[in-house]
Amino acid sequence: MKAPVPANEQERVGALRASGIVDTAPERSYDQLAELAASICGTPIAIVSLIDSDRQWFKSKVGLAVTETSRDIAFCAHAIVHGDLLVVPDAATDQRFADNPLVTSDPHIRFYAGAPLVTPEGHALGTLCVLDHVPRQLSEQQLEALRVLSSQAVAQIELRKTKAELRMAETSTDSVMEALRASEEFKGRLLACSRDCIKVLDLDGRLVYMNEGGMQSLEICDLAPVLNSPWIDFWGGEDREAARAAVETARRGEIGRFTGYFETRINRQPRWWDVVVSPIRDSAGKPERILALSRDVTAQKLSETALRDAIEFNKAIIQDAGEGIVVYDREFRYKVFNPYMERLTGKRAEEVLGKVAVEVFPRLRTSGIEALLQRAVSGEVVKISDVLVPKHSAQGQDVWESCTVAPQYEANGNIIGVIGLVFDVTDRHLTEETFRAIVVGTASSTGTDFFPSLVKHMAAALRVRYAFITSCDDAKHAKALAFWKGDCFGETFEFDVEGTPCQKVVQGEICHYRDELTQLFPLDIPLAELGCRSYLGVPMLDQSGRVIGHIAIIDDKPMERDERAIDLVKIFAARAAAELKRQRAETELHAALQQVQELQKKLEAENVYLQEEIRKEHNFEEIVGNTKGLLDVLRKVETVAPTDSTVLILGETGCGKELIARAIHNRSKRKHRPLVKVNCGAIPTGLVESELFGHMKGAFTGALERRTGRFELADGGSLFLDEVSELPLDTQVKLLRVLQEHEFEPLGSSRTIEVNVRIIAASNRDLEKAVQEGRFRADLFYRVNVLPVTLPPLRERSADIPLLASFFVERFSRQFGKQITGMSQDTMDALSRYSWPGNIRELQNVIERAVVLCSGSILRLGNDLLPITSEASVEHIFGESTSLAAENSSSSLENVERSHILQVLQETRGVIEGPRGAARILNLHPNTLRSRMKKLGIERSSATA
């Protein structure tokens, strides 16, 4: 898939070329940005990429060998049109990148996050991106850091561009000045053509002269309106006062200078000018006029502003960063110590700047941090995930830190110090230790041992006295599954949740009570008996979000709210809910399996083996059946197949005419050549001849290339003309010629093509009647009616319906991955009684729909699956099974029960609950009645039929 293209692609590529950065040598400043991005985001790959018109070029890269890729496969080509960060958590599941060679082959990219490099003019030149070989996500702090680093990369690109322009401007100015000094005779001409704005004022500051170059720079077309006007009035605000002071200085014979802002007259373009005001002296050395020379320093001004903004931006990054940023010199003296580090260590920057790190924090040596700094000052980028620094926090507690240290280079490439990034991962480490303790403690526990093991290890890990797990489905009554009472397991108990701290929890809320639990719930006597003071409860939810129980931890001392602890309990509440559901499902499964084993002995089922043997014995090219009419057709197929004579297959729609045609072809001498099929009724009238005989390029409007017709494709084989009666009369004439002469001309061609094709025609219409009505040519009818084969409809093959049904059940069971071993006798009888106006095709569709909807191993066909519209037909097909059950009621107690329930359901019109429902009449609970109906295979629809 081609990469998207921004709307301003031409301007964007022009801006990229103008930056002069493409195909330049590596630069340390960009490498540091890539390394810092990889470090902050914790990825093995980071790239500063630039998107050219047809490629993606890497200015800097970490963890990647190639220097450029095609733009069509570049993730960054999508990022530059995204506007903000583009994050692809898993490229293998993202339809935009799933087939990307960077994903499917080396380097096997799975994760991507890229921030576009957007210039002040709004051009996205490329991205600063991080990539990984595994799916993942970035934190908000990491995403924000990526945005900040991308802005820094843009600032460097803009600074590079500004410096280049400044050098060009300085070179141009130096050349002009050198030419002025070398050729005094051209002084006047150079003054007129100079791009500097040169003005001559009288001693009162009125304008008397301006050179042509200055007029062009200021976009002044006519100087006359401004001559003799005060030059000071050209300026505004503080610049006007500066101009006035400069003129006064020149009057005194001195030189005045200031930098002012003045827009061009026509296009109002902003310009900054370096203005030098000096006296022009007479022969006596006294000022007689004033020279004001203004030079455009807009580029320098913008460069200074950009540099100042970059410095302020870097300062803001350091000050507001969500991680510690530390900069050391080569002796490991602190140069930068940002506020994050101040909060972490309790030391103010003023206390540590200029001091050696290990002298301020001696434990940096024993914890291995000093060794990391030694490796970094040697030129190595070092990252360590977790390192323990004892008593390093502001409160004197141990701190777990994730550190990345890298060498700091000056412009000539010499290492001048070390840059360090520090993350406080103490909370994560403690959470992982707590989580690991609970997981390890419960890993070997399964079944009924799981819940006791969980409450015991959870109480120990969270340092609380009590913990218990309950099962609760009605939000009113809870049953304890396990209870840890501080030093041993307590007996399980049941209780009403009203008036207890668990009441809101079983309603779906997370509840935390810091202290005074017994005062909050005075009616809960066991709380006072156990000396409980604080409580945390988390609901256990099933997949649908329904509360099925809860986990509670209780302590005999105050419990501060700890989000880490709450998240941990939530994790194990989900695990406990899953285990509870599994245990319940296992119990239900055992009951269901026992019921199935009983039903297997009692339910009526067909002899699957016998049906399979019958299918194998009579299957003729997927033609299933053994009735006399079908066997006569098959014997005729065996007779006509070896010949090359034309065969006409007649029969209603859905009878299997195409299967007969394929059987004739496969038993002929042409079986190694193709059987080409044409549905004459499905081809538009204007395209029939082109489809059958082909056409040449340009034969008609839209014929852009030569097309081979079906007759030519079938040369040496067989051509099956389905629905031959639908051919237009003019096409019938050409078809007749092919049958007689075995040759034809494609449309638009005068060349005759000879073919050797056997024709097998088929129709569901009465062709003799069509001949009489003039819709089918008589001579063509006689040509195709050489060997007629008439297929009987399915209603005349009712004995084949069980075989066909079994064949389709087996096919669709295998196709849909279901284990269906047979069909009930009721279903088979219903299929045999139906008239099947759509013949075998209709039967196939009904069986397919039934297999899809079947949930057991025996296929049962509901009356809603047959396309019957009259109630009488329904009663005729399905009603007999009910009466049959009543007649055989003496066969078993189960049949008597089934018959009795059916009779009551018919009397109540299928109503189960209520004062007049079947459950009240049978003196059963409604759920019990539904379970009994399910066991006996009774459906309300069949009971009310």
Coordinates of N, CA, C and O in Angstrom, one line a residue, residues 580-697:
L580 N -13.6 -18.5 40.3 CA -14.9 -18.8 40.8 C -15.8 -19.3 39.7 O -16.5 -20.2 39.8
K581 N -15.7 -18.5 38.6 CA -16.5 -18.9 37.4 C -16.1 -20.3 36.9 O -16.9 -21.1 36.4
R582 N -14.7 -20.5 36.9 CA -14.3 -21.8 36.4 C -14.8 -22.9 37.3 O -15.2 -24.0 36.8
Q583 N -14.7 -22.7 38.6 CA -15.2 -23.8 39.5 C -16.7 -24.0 39.3 O -17.2 -25.2 39.3
R584 N -17.5 -22.9 39.1 CA -18.9 -23.1 38.9 C -19.2 -23.8 37.5 O -20.0 -24.7 37.4
A585 N -18.4 -23.4 36.5 CA -18.5 -24.0 35.2 C -18.2 -25.5 35.3 O -18.8 -26.3 34.6
E586 N -17.1 -25.8 36.1 CA -16.7 -27.2 36.2 C -17.8 -28.0 36.8 O -18.1 -29.1 36.4
T587 N -18.5 -27.4 37.9 CA -19.6 -28.1 38.5 C -20.7 -28.3 37.5 O -21.3 -29.4 37.5
E588 N -21.1 -27.3 36.8 CA -22.1 -27.4 35.8 C -21.8 -28.4 34.7 O -22.6 -29.1 34.2
L589 N -20.5 -28.4 34.3 CA -20.0 -29.3 33.3 C -20.2 -30.7 33.7 O -20.6 -31.6 33.0
H590 N -19.8 -31.0 35.0 CA -19.9 -32.4 35.5 C -21.4 -32.8 35.5 O -21.7 -33.9 35.1
A591 N -22.3 -31.9 35.9 CA -23.7 -32.2 35.9 C -24.2 -32.4 34.5 O -25.0 -33.3 34.2
A592 N -23.7 -31.5 33.6 CA -24.1 -31.7 32.2 C -23.6 -32.9 31.5 O -24.3 -33.6 30.8
L593 N -22.4 -33.3 31.8 CA -21.8 -34.5 31.3 C -22.6 -35.7 31.8 O -22.8 -36.7 31.0
Q594 N -22.9 -35.7 33.0 CA -23.7 -36.8 33.6 C -25.1 -36.9 32.9 O -25.5 -38.0 32.5
Q595 N -25.7 -35.8 32.6 CA -27.0 -35.7 32.0 C -26.8 -36.2 30.5 O -27.7 -37.0 30.0
V596 N -25.7 -35.8 29.9 CA -25.5 -36.2 28.5 C -25.3 -37.8 28.4 O -25.8 -38.4 27.5
Q597 N -24.6 -38.3 29.4 CA -24.4 -39.7 29.4 C -25.7 -40.5 29.6 O -25.9 -41.5 29.0
E598 N -26.6 -39.9 30.4 CA -27.9 -40.6 30.5 C -28.7 -40.4 29.2 O -29.4 -41.4 28.8
L599 N -28.6 -39.2 28.7 CA -29.4 -39.0 27.5 C -28.9 -39.8 26.3 O -29.7 -40.2 25.4
Q600 N -27.6 -40.1 26.2 CA -27.1 -40.9 25.1 C -27.7 -42.3 25.1 O -27.8 -42.9 24.0
K601 N -28.1 -42.8 26.3 CA -28.7 -44.1 26.3 C -30.1 -44.1 25.9 O -30.7 -45.1 25.6
K602 N -30.8 -42.9 26.1 CA -32.2 -42.9 25.9 C -32.7 -42.2 24.7 O -33.7 -42.5 24.1
L603 N -31.9 -41.1 24.2 CA -32.3 -40.3 23.1 C -32.3 -41.2 21.8 O -31.4 -42.0 21.6
E604 N -33.3 -40.9 21.0 CA -33.3 -41.6 19.7 C -32.2 -41.0 18.8 O -32.1 -39.8 18.7
A605 N -31.4 -41.9 18.1 CA -30.4 -41.4 17.3 C -30.3 -42.4 16.1 O -30.7 -43.6 16.2
E606 N -29.9 -41.9 15.0 CA -29.8 -42.7 13.8 C -28.5 -43.5 13.8 O -27.5 -43.2 14.5
N607 N -28.5 -44.6 13.1 CA -27.3 -45.4 12.9 C -26.3 -44.7 12.0 O -26.4 -44.8 10.8
V608 N -25.4 -43.9 12.6 CA -24.5 -43.1 11.8 C -23.6 -43.9 10.8 O -23.4 -43.6 9.7
Y609 N -23.2 -45.0 11.4 CA -22.3 -45.9 10.5 C -23.0 -46.4 9.3 O -22.5 -46.4 8.2
L610 N -24.3 -46.8 9.5 CA -25.1 -47.3 8.4 C -25.3 -46.2 7.3 O -25.1 -46.4 6.1
Q611 N -25.6 -45.0 7.8 CA -25.8 -43.9 6.8 C -24.5 -43.6 6.1 O -24.5 -43.3 4.9
E612 N -23.3 -43.7 6.7 CA -22.1 -43.4 6.1 C -21.8 -44.5 5.0 O -21.3 -44.2 3.9
E613 N -22.1 -45.7 5.3 CA -21.9 -46.8 4.3 C -22.8 -46.6 3.1 O -22.4 -46.8 2.0
I614 N -24.1 -46.2 3.4 CA -25.0 -46.0 2.3 C -24.5 -44.9 1.4 O -24.5 -44.9 0.2
R615 N -24.0 -43.8 2.0 CA -23.5 -42.6 1.2 C -22.3 -43.1 0.4 O -22.2 -42.7 -0.8
K616 N -21.4 -43.8 0.9 CA -20.2 -44.3 0.1 C -20.6 -45.2 -1.0 O -20.0 -45.2 -2.1
E617 N -21.6 -46.0 -0.8 CA -22.0 -47.0 -1.8 C -22.7 -46.3 -3.0 O -22.5 -46.7 -4.1
H618 N -23.5 -45.3 -2.7 CA -24.3 -44.7 -3.8 C -23.8 -43.4 -4.3 O -24.4 -42.8 -5.2
N619 N -22.7 -42.8 -3.7 CA -22.2 -41.5 -4.2 C -21.6 -41.6 -5.6 O -20.6 -42.4 -5.8
F620 N -22.1 -40.9 -6.5 CA -21.7 -40.9 -7.9 C -21.3 -39.5 -8.3 O -22.2 -38.7 -8.6
E621 N -20.0 -39.1 -8.2 CA -19.6 -37.8 -8.5 C -20.4 -36.8 -7.6 O -20.9 -35.8 -8.1
E622 N -20.5 -37.0 -6.3 CA -21.3 -36.2 -5.4 C -22.8 -36.2 -5.7 O -23.6 -35.4 -5.2
I623 N -23.2 -37.2 -6.5 CA -24.7 -37.5 -6.8 C -25.1 -38.6 -5.8 O -24.7 -39.7 -5.9
V624 N -25.9 -38.2 -4.9 CA -26.3 -39.1 -3.8 C -27.7 -39.6 -4.0 O -28.6 -38.8 -4.3
G625 N -27.9 -40.9 -3.9 CA -29.3 -41.5 -4.0 C -29.3 -42.9 -4.6 O -28.3 -43.3 -5.3
N626 N -30.3 -43.6 -4.4 CA -30.5 -44.9 -5.0 C -31.9 -45.2 -5.5 O -32.2 -46.4 -5.6
T627 N -32.7 -44.2 -5.7 CA -34.0 -44.5 -6.2 C -33.9 -44.9 -7.7 O -32.9 -44.6 -8.4
K628 N -35.0 -45.5 -8.2 CA -35.0 -46.0 -9.5 C -34.8 -44.9 -10.6 O -34.0 -45.0 -11.5
G629 N -35.5 -43.8 -10.4 CA -35.4 -42.7 -11.3 C -33.9 -42.2 -11.4 O -33.4 -41.9 -12.5
L630 N -33.3 -42.0 -10.3 CA -31.9 -41.5 -10.3 C -30.9 -42.6 -10.9 O -30.1 -42.2 -11.7
L631 N -31.1 -43.8 -10.6 CA -30.3 -44.9 -11.1 C -30.4 -45.0 -12.6 O -29.4 -45.3 -13.3
D632 N -31.6 -44.8 -13.1 CA -31.8 -44.8 -14.6 C -31.0 -43.7 -15.2 O -30.4 -43.9 -16.3
V633 N -31.0 -42.5 -14.6 CA -30.3 -41.4 -15.1 C -28.8 -41.7 -15.1 O -28.1 -41.4 -16.1
L634 N -28.3 -42.3 -14.0 CA -26.9 -42.6 -13.9 C -26.4 -43.7 -14.9 O -25.3 -43.6 -15.5
R635 N -27.3 -44.6 -15.2 CA -27.0 -45.6 -16.2 C -26.9 -45.0 -17.6 O -26.1 -45.3 -18.4
K636 N -27.8 -44.0 -17.8 CA -27.8 -43.3 -19.1 C -26.5 -42.5 -19.2 O -25.9 -42.4 -20.3
V637 N -26.1 -41.9 -18.1 CA -24.8 -41.1 -18.1 C -23.7 -42.0 -18.5 O -22.8 -41.7 -19.3
E638 N -23.6 -43.2 -17.9 CA -22.5 -44.2 -18.2 C -22.6 -44.5 -19.7 O -21.5 -44.8 -20.3
T639 N -23.8 -44.6 -20.3 CA -23.9 -44.9 -21.7 C -23.4 -43.8 -22.6 O -22.7 -44.0 -23.6
V640 N -23.9 -42.6 -22.4 CA -23.6 -41.5 -23.3 C -22.3 -40.8 -23.1 O -21.8 -40.2 -24.0
A641 N -21.7 -41.0 -21.9 CA -20.4 -40.3 -21.6 C -19.3 -40.6 -22.5 O -18.6 -39.6 -23.0
P642 N -19.0 -41.8 -22.9 CA -17.9 -42.1 -23.8 C -18.0 -41.5 -25.2 O -17.0 -41.4 -25.9
T643 N -19.2 -41.1 -25.7 CA -19.4 -40.6 -27.0 C -19.1 -39.1 -27.0 O -18.9 -38.5 -26.0
D644 N -19.1 -38.5 -28.2 CA -18.9 -37.1 -28.4 C -20.2 -36.4 -28.8 O -20.1 -35.2 -29.2
S645 N -21.3 -37.1 -28.7 CA -22.5 -36.5 -29.1 C -23.0 -35.5 -28.1 O -22.6 -35.5 -26.9
T646 N -23.8 -34.5 -28.6 CA -24.4 -33.5 -27.8 C -25.4 -34.0 -26.8 O -26.2 -34.9 -27.2
V647 N -25.3 -33.6 -25.6 CA -26.3 -34.0 -24.6 C -27.1 -32.9 -24.1 O -26.6 -31.8 -23.9
L648 N -28.4 -33.1 -23.9 CA -29.3 -32.1 -23.4 C -29.9 -32.6 -22.1 O -30.5 -33.6 -22.0
I649 N -29.6 -31.9 -21.0 CA -30.0 -32.2 -19.6 C -31.2 -31.4 -19.3 O -31.1 -30.2 -19.3
L650 N -32.3 -32.0 -19.0 CA -33.6 -31.3 -18.6 C -33.9 -31.6 -17.2 O -33.7 -32.7 -16.7
G651 N -34.5 -30.6 -16.5 CA -34.9 -30.9 -15.2 C -35.2 -29.5 -14.5 O -34.8 -28.5 -14.9
E652 N -36.0 -29.6 -13.4 CA -36.3 -28.4 -12.6 C -35.0 -27.8 -12.0 O -34.0 -28.4 -11.9
T653 N -35.2 -26.5 -11.6 CA -34.0 -25.8 -11.0 C -33.7 -26.5 -9.7 O -34.6 -26.9 -8.9
G654 N -32.4 -26.6 -9.4 CA -31.9 -27.2 -8.2 C -31.8 -28.7 -8.2 O -31.6 -29.4 -7.2
C655 N -32.0 -29.4 -9.4 CA -32.0 -30.9 -9.5 C -30.6 -31.4 -9.6 O -30.4 -32.7 -9.5
G656 N -29.6 -30.6 -9.9 CA -28.2 -31.1 -10.0 C -27.8 -31.3 -11.5 O -27.0 -32.2 -11.8
K657 N -28.3 -30.5 -12.4 CA -27.9 -30.6 -13.8 C -26.4 -30.4 -14.0 O -25.8 -31.1 -14.8
E658 N -25.8 -29.5 -13.3 CA -24.4 -29.3 -13.5 C -23.6 -30.5 -13.0 O -22.5 -30.9 -13.6
L659 N -24.0 -31.2 -11.9 CA -23.3 -32.4 -11.5 C -23.4 -33.5 -12.5 O -22.4 -34.2 -12.8
I660 N -24.5 -33.6 -13.2 CA -24.7 -34.6 -14.3 C -23.7 -34.2 -15.4 O -23.1 -35.1 -16.0
A661 N -23.7 -32.9 -15.7 CA -22.8 -32.5 -16.8 C -21.3 -32.8 -16.5 O -20.5 -33.3 -17.3
R662 N -20.9 -32.6 -15.2 CA -19.5 -32.9 -14.8 C -19.3 -34.4 -14.8 O -18.2 -34.8 -15.2
A663 N -20.3 -35.2 -14.4 CA -20.1 -36.6 -14.5 C -19.9 -37.1 -15.9 O -19.1 -38.0 -16.2
I664 N -20.7 -36.6 -16.9 CA -20.6 -36.9 -18.3 C -19.1 -36.6 -18.8 O -18.5 -37.4 -19.4
H665 N -18.7 -35.4 -18.4 CA -17.4 -35.0 -18.9 C -16.3 -35.9 -18.3 O -15.3 -36.3 -19.0
N666 N -16.4 -36.1 -17.0 CA -15.3 -36.9 -16.3 C -15.2 -38.4 -16.8 O -14.2 -39.0 -16.5
R667 N -16.3 -38.8 -17.4 CA -16.3 -40.2 -17.9 C -16.1 -40.3 -19.4 O -16.3 -41.3 -20.0
S668 N -15.8 -39.1 -20.0 CA -15.6 -39.1 -21.4 C -14.1 -39.1 -21.7 O -13.3 -39.1 -20.8
K669 N -13.8 -39.2 -23.0 CA -12.4 -39.2 -23.5 C -11.8 -37.8 -23.3 O -10.6 -37.7 -23.4
R670 N -12.6 -36.8 -23.0 CA -12.1 -35.4 -22.9 C -11.9 -35.1 -21.4 O -11.7 -33.9 -21.1
K671 N -11.8 -36.0 -20.5 CA -11.8 -35.7 -19.1 C -10.4 -35.0 -18.7 O -10.4 -34.3 -17.7
H672 N -9.4 -35.1 -19.5 CA -8.1 -34.5 -19.2 C -8.1 -33.0 -19.7 O -7.1 -32.3 -19.5
R673 N -9.1 -32.6 -20.5 CA -9.3 -31.3 -20.9 C -10.3 -30.6 -20.1 O -11.1 -31.2 -19.4
P674 N -10.4 -29.2 -20.1 CA -11.3 -28.5 -19.2 C -12.8 -28.7 -19.6 O -13.1 -28.9 -20.7
L675 N -13.6 -28.6 -18.5 CA -15.1 -28.5 -18.7 C -15.4 -27.0 -18.4 O -15.3 -26.5 -17.3
V676 N -15.7 -26.2 -19.5 CA -15.9 -24.8 -19.4 C -17.4 -24.6 -19.3 O -18.2 -25.1 -20.1
K677 N -17.8 -23.8 -18.2 CA -19.2 -23.7 -17.9 C -19.7 -22.2 -18.3 O -18.9 -21.3 -18.0
V678 N -20.8 -22.1 -18.9 CA -21.4 -20.8 -19.2 C -22.9 -20.8 -18.8 O -23.6 -21.7 -19.2
N679 N -23.2 -19.8 -17.9 CA -24.6 -19.6 -17.5 C -25.2 -18.6 -18.5 O -25.0 -17.4 -18.4
C680 N -26.0 -19.1 -19.5 CA -26.5 -18.2 -20.6 C -27.5 -17.2 -20.0 O -27.6 -16.2 -20.6
G681 N -28.1 -17.5 -18.9 CA -29.1 -16.6 -18.4 C -28.5 -15.5 -17.6 O -29.2 -14.5 -17.3
A682 N -27.2 -15.6 -17.2 CA -26.6 -14.6 -16.3 C -25.7 -13.6 -17.1 O -25.2 -12.7 -16.6
I683 N -25.6 -13.7 -18.5 CA -24.8 -12.9 -19.3 C -25.7 -11.8 -19.9 O -26.8 -12.1 -20.5
P684 N -25.4 -10.5 -19.8 CA -26.1 -9.5 -20.4 C -26.3 -9.7 -21.9 O -25.3 -10.3 -22.6
T685 N -27.4 -9.4 -22.5 CA -27.7 -9.7 -23.9 C -26.6 -9.2 -24.8 O -26.2 -9.9 -25.8
G686 N -26.1 -8.0 -24.6 CA -25.1 -7.4 -25.5 C -23.7 -8.0 -25.4 O -22.9 -7.8 -26.3
L687 N -23.5 -8.9 -24.4 CA -22.2 -9.5 -24.2 C -22.2 -11.0 -24.5 O -21.1 -11.6 -24.3
V688 N -23.3 -11.6 -24.9 CA -23.4 -13.0 -25.0 C -22.4 -13.5 -26.1 O -21.6 -14.4 -25.9
E689 N -22.4 -12.8 -27.3 CA -21.5 -13.3 -28.4 C -20.1 -13.1 -28.0 O -19.2 -14.0 -28.2
S690 N -19.7 -12.0 -27.3 CA -18.3 -11.8 -26.9 C -17.9 -12.8 -25.9 O -16.8 -13.3 -25.9
E691 N -18.8 -13.2 -25.0 CA -18.5 -14.3 -24.0 C -18.3 -15.6 -24.6 O -17.4 -16.4 -24.2
L692 N -19.1 -16.0 -25.6 CA -19.0 -17.3 -26.2 C -17.9 -17.4 -27.3 O -17.2 -18.4 -27.3
F693 N -17.8 -16.4 -28.1 CA -16.9 -16.4 -29.3 C -15.7 -15.5 -29.1 O -14.8 -15.6 -29.9
G694 N -15.7 -14.6 -28.1 CA -14.5 -13.7 -27.9 C -14.6 -12.5 -28.8 O -15.5 -12.4 -29.7
H695 N -13.7 -11.6 -28.7 CA -13.6 -10.4 -29.5 C -12.2 -9.9 -29.7 O -11.3 -10.3 -28.9
M696 N -12.0 -9.1 -30.7 CA -10.7 -8.6 -31.0 C -10.6 -7.2 -30.3 O -11.6 -6.6 -30.0
K697 N -9.4 -6.7 -30.2 CA -9.2 -5.3 -29.6 C -9.8 -4.3 -30.6 O -9.6 -4.3 -31.8

